[in-house]
PDB file of C-alpha atoms in Angstrom:
ATOM      1  CA  UNK S  44      17.544-144.566 -93.682  1.00 53.00           C
ATOM      2  CA  UNK S  45      21.121-143.498 -92.940  1.00 57.00           C
ATOM      3  CA  UNK S  46      22.415-146.920 -93.927  1.00 61.00           C
ATOM      4  CA  UNK S  47      20.421-146.772 -97.130  1.00 54.00           C
ATOM      5  CA  UNK S  48      22.053-143.440 -98.046  1.00 57.00           C
ATOM      6  CA  UNK S  49      25.519-144.888 -97.371  1.00 60.00           C
ATOM      7  CA  UNK S  50      24.811-147.879 -99.599  1.00 50.00           C
ATOM      8  CA  UNK S  51      23.503-145.621-102.363  1.00 49.00           C
ATOM      9  CA  UNK S  52      26.575-143.351-102.058  1.00 52.00           C
ATOM     10  CA  UNK S  53      28.957-146.337-102.252  1.00 55.00           C
ATOM     11  CA  UNK S  54      27.084-147.697-105.280  1.00 48.00           C
ATOM     12  CA  UNK S  55      27.179-144.370-107.153  1.00 53.00           C
ATOM     13  CA  UNK S  56      30.846-143.855-106.249  1.00 53.00           C
ATOM     14  CA  UNK S  57      31.845-147.331-107.468  1.00 52.00           C
ATOM     15  CA  UNK S  58      29.970-146.831-110.761  1.00 50.00           C
ATOM     16  CA  UNK S  59      31.646-143.481-111.337  1.00 52.00           C
ATOM     17  CA  UNK S  60      35.075-145.020-110.715  1.00 52.00           C
ATOM     18  CA  UNK S  61      34.511-147.822-113.213  1.00 55.00           C
ATOM     19  CA  UNK S  62      37.070-148.154-115.988  1.00 65.00           C
ATOM     20  CA  UNK S  63      36.511-146.214-119.197  1.00 70.00           C
ATOM     21  CA  UNK S  64      35.641-148.300-122.234  1.00 81.00           C
ATOM     22  CA  UNK S  65      38.628-149.414-124.271  1.00 89.00           C
ATOM     23  CA  UNK S  66      38.132-146.932-127.115  1.00 89.00           C
ATOM     24  CA  UNK S  67      41.115-148.311-129.041  1.00 89.00           C
ATOM     25  CA  UNK S  68      39.655-151.814-129.110  1.00 91.00           C
ATOM     26  CA  UNK S  69      36.181-150.499-129.951  1.00 90.00           C
ATOM     27  CA  UNK S  70      37.634-148.384-132.763  1.00 89.00           C
ATOM     28  CA  UNK S  71      39.555-151.323-134.213  1.00 90.00           C
ATOM     29  CA  UNK S  72      36.419-153.499-134.134  1.00 91.00           C
ATOM     30  CA  UNK S  73      34.402-150.770-135.883  1.00 88.00           C
ATOM     31  CA  UNK S  74      37.209-150.417-138.450  1.00 87.00           C
ATOM     32  CA  UNK S  75      37.110-154.165-139.176  1.00 91.00           C
ATOM     33  CA  UNK S  76      33.388-153.995-140.046  1.00 90.00           C
ATOM     34  CA  UNK S  77      33.998-150.878-142.177  1.00 88.00           C
ATOM     35  CA  UNK S  78      32.009-148.549-139.924  1.00 89.00           C
ATOM     36  CA  UNK S  79      34.588-145.819-140.410  1.00 87.00           C
ATOM     37  CA  UNK S  80      32.571-142.957-138.973  1.00 88.00           C
ATOM     38  CA  UNK S  81      32.069-144.753-135.657  1.00 91.00           C
ATOM     39  CA  UNK S  82      35.681-145.981-135.661  1.00 88.00           C
ATOM     40  CA  UNK S  83      36.952-142.400-136.111  1.00 90.00           C
ATOM     41  CA  UNK S  84      34.885-141.165-133.185  1.00 89.00           C
ATOM     42  CA  UNK S  85      36.038-144.015-130.953  1.00 91.00           C
ATOM     43  CA  UNK S  86      39.714-143.679-131.927  1.00 90.00           C
ATOM     44  CA  UNK S  87      39.630-139.929-131.281  1.00 91.00           C
ATOM     45  CA  UNK S  88      38.666-140.748-127.668  1.00 89.00           C
ATOM     46  CA  UNK S  89      41.972-142.581-127.129  1.00 89.00           C
ATOM     47  CA  UNK S  90      44.412-140.576-125.042  1.00 86.00           C
ATOM     48  CA  UNK S  91      47.016-139.488-127.579  1.00 82.00           C
ATOM     49  CA  UNK S  92      49.766-139.274-124.958  1.00 82.00           C
ATOM     50  CA  UNK S  93      49.734-142.951-123.942  1.00 79.00           C
ATOM     51  CA  UNK S  94      51.001-146.007-125.820  1.00 83.00           C
ATOM     52  CA  UNK S  95      47.648-146.650-127.531  1.00 87.00           C
ATOM     53  CA  UNK S  96      47.642-143.123-128.968  1.00 87.00           C
ATOM     54  CA  UNK S  97      50.152-143.981-131.705  1.00 88.00           C
ATOM     55  CA  UNK S  98      48.152-147.000-132.871  1.00 89.00           C
ATOM     56  CA  UNK S  99      44.945-144.922-132.809  1.00 89.00           C
ATOM     57  CA  UNK S 100      46.661-142.296-134.993  1.00 90.00           C
ATOM     58  CA  UNK S 101      47.659-144.997-137.518  1.00 89.00           C
ATOM     59  CA  UNK S 102      44.085-146.248-137.736  1.00 90.00           C
ATOM     60  CA  UNK S 103      42.780-142.687-138.108  1.00 90.00           C
ATOM     61  CA  UNK S 104      45.228-142.148-140.960  1.00 89.00           C
ATOM     62  CA  UNK S 105      44.059-145.379-142.653  1.00 89.00           C
ATOM     63  CA  UNK S 106      40.438-144.265-142.338  1.00 89.00           C
ATOM     64  CA  UNK S 107      41.227-140.863-143.859  1.00 87.00           C
ATOM     65  CA  UNK S 108      42.945-142.605-146.781  1.00 84.00           C
ATOM     66  CA  UNK S 109      40.026-145.002-147.321  1.00 85.00           C
ATOM     67  CA  UNK S 110      37.481-142.172-147.187  1.00 85.00           C
ATOM     68  CA  UNK S 111      39.498-140.119-149.694  1.00 81.00           C
ATOM     69  CA  UNK S 112      39.664-143.116-152.032  1.00 79.00           C
ATOM     70  CA  UNK S 113      35.915-143.690-151.678  1.00 78.00           C
ATOM     71  CA  UNK S 114      35.223-140.036-152.532  1.00 81.00           C
ATOM     72  CA  UNK S 115      37.270-140.367-155.732  1.00 77.00           C
ATOM     73  CA  UNK S 116      35.322-143.485-156.746  1.00 72.00           C
ATOM     74  CA  UNK S 117      32.007-141.727-156.106  1.00 73.00           C
ATOM     75  CA  UNK S 118      33.122-138.657-158.080  1.00 74.00           C
ATOM     76  CA  UNK S 119      34.209-140.830-161.028  1.00 71.00           C
ATOM     77  CA  UNK S 120      30.922-142.742-160.941  1.00 64.00           C
ATOM     78  CA  UNK S 121      28.916-139.503-160.787  1.00 63.00           C
ATOM     79  CA  UNK S 122      30.941-138.084-163.676  1.00 65.00           C
ATOM     80  CA  UNK S 123      30.421-141.208-165.812  1.00 63.00           C
ATOM     81  CA  UNK S 124      26.678-141.199-165.043  1.00 61.00           C
ATOM     82  CA  UNK S 125      26.497-137.494-165.944  1.00 67.00           C
ATOM     83  CA  UNK S 126      28.147-138.153-169.317  1.00 68.00           C
ATOM     84  CA  UNK S 127      25.762-141.047-170.007  1.00 70.00           C
ATOM     85  CA  UNK S 128      22.729-138.892-169.159  1.00 68.00           C
ATOM     86  CA  UNK S 129      24.001-136.074-171.421  1.00 74.00           C
ATOM     87  CA  UNK S 130      24.361-138.577-174.283  1.00 77.00           C
ATOM     88  CA  UNK S 131      20.849-139.882-173.630  1.00 77.00           C
ATOM     89  CA  UNK S 132      19.468-136.336-173.573  1.00 81.00           C
ATOM     90  CA  UNK S 133      20.937-135.699-177.044  1.00 85.00           C
ATOM     91  CA  UNK S 134      19.266-138.891-178.279  1.00 87.00           C
ATOM     92  CA  UNK S 135      15.869-137.714-176.991  1.00 89.00           C
ATOM     93  CA  UNK S 136      15.869-134.215-178.491  1.00 93.00           C
ATOM     94  CA  UNK S 137      13.229-133.717-181.163  1.00 94.00           C
ATOM     95  CA  UNK S 138       9.528-133.908-181.946  1.00 96.00           C
ATOM     96  CA  UNK S 139       7.221-136.593-180.598  1.00 95.00           C
ATOM     97  CA  UNK S 140       3.622-137.355-181.467  1.00 95.00           C
ATOM     98  CA  UNK S 141       1.503-138.730-178.658  1.00 94.00           C
ATOM     99  CA  UNK S 142       0.008-142.015-179.752  1.00 92.00           C
ATOM    100  CA  UNK S 143      -3.107-143.160-177.916  1.00 92.00           C
ATOM    101  CA  UNK S 144      -4.207-146.777-178.354  1.00 90.00           C
ATOM    102  CA  UNK S 145      -7.546-146.774-180.170  1.00 86.00           C
ATOM    103  CA  UNK S 146      -7.300-143.144-181.370  1.00 85.00           C
ATOM    104  CA  UNK S 147      -6.426-141.953-184.856  1.00 83.00           C
ATOM    105  CA  UNK S 148      -3.676-139.400-185.486  1.00 79.00           C
ATOM    106  CA  UNK S 149      -4.953-138.500-188.986  1.00 82.00           C
ATOM    107  CA  UNK S 150      -7.018-135.374-188.162  1.00 90.00           C
ATOM    108  CA  UNK S 151      -5.367-134.063-184.986  1.00 92.00           C
ATOM    109  CA  UNK S 152      -2.535-134.997-182.723  1.00 94.00           C
ATOM    110  CA  UNK S 153      -0.803-133.951-179.530  1.00 94.00           C
ATOM    111  CA  UNK S 154       2.907-133.163-180.033  1.00 96.00           C
ATOM    112  CA  UNK S 155       5.798-132.620-177.629  1.00 96.00           C
ATOM    113  CA  UNK S 156       8.941-130.846-178.738  1.00 96.00           C
ATOM    114  CA  UNK S 157      11.917-131.658-176.509  1.00 95.00           C
ATOM    115  CA  UNK S 158      14.590-129.008-176.937  1.00 94.00           C
ATOM    116  CA  UNK S 159      18.131-128.445-175.670  1.00 89.00           C
ATOM    117  CA  UNK S 160      18.449-126.836-172.277  1.00 87.00           C
ATOM    118  CA  UNK S 161      15.422-128.719-170.937  1.00 90.00           C
ATOM    119  CA  UNK S 162      12.798-126.630-172.735  1.00 93.00           C
ATOM    120  CA  UNK S 163       9.628-128.393-173.895  1.00 94.00           C
ATOM    121  CA  UNK S 164       6.733-127.245-176.040  1.00 95.00           C
ATOM    122  CA  UNK S 165       3.326-128.928-176.132  1.00 96.00           C
ATOM    123  CA  UNK S 166       1.308-128.503-179.316  1.00 95.00           C
ATOM    124  CA  UNK S 167      -2.193-129.422-180.409  1.00 95.00           C
ATOM    125  CA  UNK S 168      -1.940-129.925-184.156  1.00 95.00           C
ATOM    126  CA  UNK S 169      -4.844-130.232-186.603  1.00 94.00           C
ATOM    127  CA  UNK S 170      -4.243-131.570-190.094  1.00 92.00           C
ATOM    128  CA  UNK S 171      -5.927-129.492-192.803  1.00 92.00           C
ATOM    129  CA  UNK S 172      -5.632-131.027-196.259  1.00 90.00           C
ATOM    130  CA  UNK S 173      -2.744-133.127-194.910  1.00 87.00           C
ATOM    131  CA  UNK S 174      -0.808-130.107-193.626  1.00 90.00           C
ATOM    132  CA  UNK S 175      -0.153-129.603-189.912  1.00 91.00           C
ATOM    133  CA  UNK S 176      -1.705-126.462-188.395  1.00 93.00           C
ATOM    134  CA  UNK S 177      -0.886-125.565-184.785  1.00 93.00           C
ATOM    135  CA  UNK S 178      -4.118-124.946-182.889  1.00 92.00           C
ATOM    136  CA  UNK S 179      -2.687-124.526-179.358  1.00 93.00           C
ATOM    137  CA  UNK S 180       0.770-124.184-177.829  1.00 94.00           C
ATOM    138  CA  UNK S 181       2.049-124.418-174.226  1.00 94.00           C
ATOM    139  CA  UNK S 182       5.593-124.122-172.857  1.00 94.00           C
ATOM    140  CA  UNK S 183       7.357-126.081-170.165  1.00 93.00           C
ATOM    141  CA  UNK S 184      10.386-128.129-169.240  1.00 93.00           C
ATOM    142  CA  UNK S 185      11.620-131.666-169.590  1.00 93.00           C
ATOM    143  CA  UNK S 186      14.341-133.803-168.039  1.00 90.00           C
ATOM    144  CA  UNK S 187      15.712-137.301-168.075  1.00 86.00           C
ATOM    145  CA  UNK S 188      16.292-139.158-164.823  1.00 85.00           C
ATOM    146  CA  UNK S 189      18.975-141.743-164.101  1.00 77.00           C
ATOM    147  CA  UNK S 190      16.551-144.568-164.949  1.00 83.00           C
ATOM    148  CA  UNK S 191      15.967-143.144-168.445  1.00 83.00           C
ATOM    149  CA  UNK S 192      12.465-141.849-167.687  1.00 90.00           C
ATOM    150  CA  UNK S 193      11.453-138.662-169.482  1.00 92.00           C
ATOM    151  CA  UNK S 194       9.475-136.216-167.380  1.00 94.00           C
ATOM    152  CA  UNK S 195       7.657-133.452-169.251  1.00 95.00           C
ATOM    153  CA  UNK S 196       6.100-130.572-167.300  1.00 93.00           C
ATOM    154  CA  UNK S 197       3.930-128.039-169.126  1.00 93.00           C
ATOM    155  CA  UNK S 198       1.835-125.121-167.869  1.00 90.00           C
ATOM    156  CA  UNK S 199      -1.645-125.943-169.098  1.00 84.00           C
ATOM    157  CA  UNK S 200      -4.897-123.963-168.959  1.00 83.00           C
ATOM    158  CA  UNK S 201      -5.744-125.268-165.488  1.00 87.00           C
ATOM    159  CA  UNK S 202      -2.256-125.509-163.989  1.00 87.00           C
ATOM    160  CA  UNK S 203       0.927-127.517-164.327  1.00 90.00           C
ATOM    161  CA  UNK S 204       0.643-130.884-166.064  1.00 91.00           C
ATOM    162  CA  UNK S 205       3.409-133.421-165.554  1.00 93.00           C
ATOM    163  CA  UNK S 206       3.761-136.634-167.528  1.00 94.00           C
ATOM    164  CA  UNK S 207       6.422-139.307-167.110  1.00 95.00           C
ATOM    165  CA  UNK S 208       7.309-141.616-169.981  1.00 95.00           C
ATOM    166  CA  UNK S 209       9.358-144.761-169.484  1.00 93.00           C
ATOM    167  CA  UNK S 210      11.147-146.882-172.067  1.00 89.00           C
ATOM    168  CA  UNK S 211       9.280-150.194-171.980  1.00 89.00           C
ATOM    169  CA  UNK S 212      10.247-152.671-174.680  1.00 87.00           C
ATOM    170  CA  UNK S 213      11.560-149.888-176.907  1.00 84.00           C
ATOM    171  CA  UNK S 214       8.455-147.682-176.555  1.00 89.00           C
ATOM    172  CA  UNK S 215       8.201-144.507-174.462  1.00 92.00           C
ATOM    173  CA  UNK S 216       5.007-145.275-172.536  1.00 91.00           C
ATOM    174  CA  UNK S 217       3.362-142.869-170.091  1.00 93.00           C
ATOM    175  CA  UNK S 218       3.526-144.398-166.634  1.00 89.00           C
ATOM    176  CA  UNK S 219       0.105-143.160-165.408  1.00 88.00           C
ATOM    177  CA  UNK S 220      -1.872-143.819-168.591  1.00 88.00           C
ATOM    178  CA  UNK S 221      -0.407-146.866-170.307  1.00 89.00           C
ATOM    179  CA  UNK S 222      -2.430-146.234-173.500  1.00 92.00           C
ATOM    180  CA  UNK S 223      -0.330-143.148-174.263  1.00 93.00           C
ATOM    181  CA  UNK S 224       3.149-143.302-175.743  1.00 93.00           C
ATOM    182  CA  UNK S 225       5.605-141.001-177.524  1.00 93.00           C
ATOM    183  CA  UNK S 226       6.497-141.651-181.162  1.00 93.00           C
ATOM    184  CA  UNK S 227       9.519-139.744-182.439  1.00 94.00           C
ATOM    185  CA  UNK S 228       8.799-138.016-185.723  1.00 93.00           C
ATOM    186  CA  UNK S 229      10.845-136.097-188.267  1.00 91.00           C
ATOM    187  CA  UNK S 230       7.764-134.055-189.125  1.00 90.00           C
ATOM    188  CA  UNK S 231       8.255-130.322-188.518  1.00 88.00           C
ATOM    189  CA  UNK S 232       5.698-128.209-186.691  1.00 85.00           C
TER     190      UNK S 232
END
């Protein structure tokens, strides 16, 4: 038993005295495969007072420069996408009749008004002698996602109703009920 304890002690001692990993080499390898976060952590483990410390500092500086450049690219891309979405939003403002395949829009129709600032209005419109008469009105919001889908959310009689319309072959078709689509109209309500 005593001999076993000595062997175990020697084994633990030799493991604890093992060389540290070469953090400089590990950091350089991580840098080469563009894993900058890991490379930074590994290079920060290099003793700054020895000869490898200077090289580690140079790599850390390169990583900081690359990350700053990447942030600028992301900001520019986000800004460009934001401008494109704002332009698309302007194109989608207005009144839309809801067309349902197989249903007539002569006597009554569902209408969405998409307004600036993300406000939406849902209307149920009856036509009396050819003139539109608003029978019911609900308020809500709308937005456009990065894929060009229009989401309209309205507070209905039984709770919130959300519909998503996607541009498919030039038509704004509701994703859940493919028979429904939005038709832009210049008709005033």
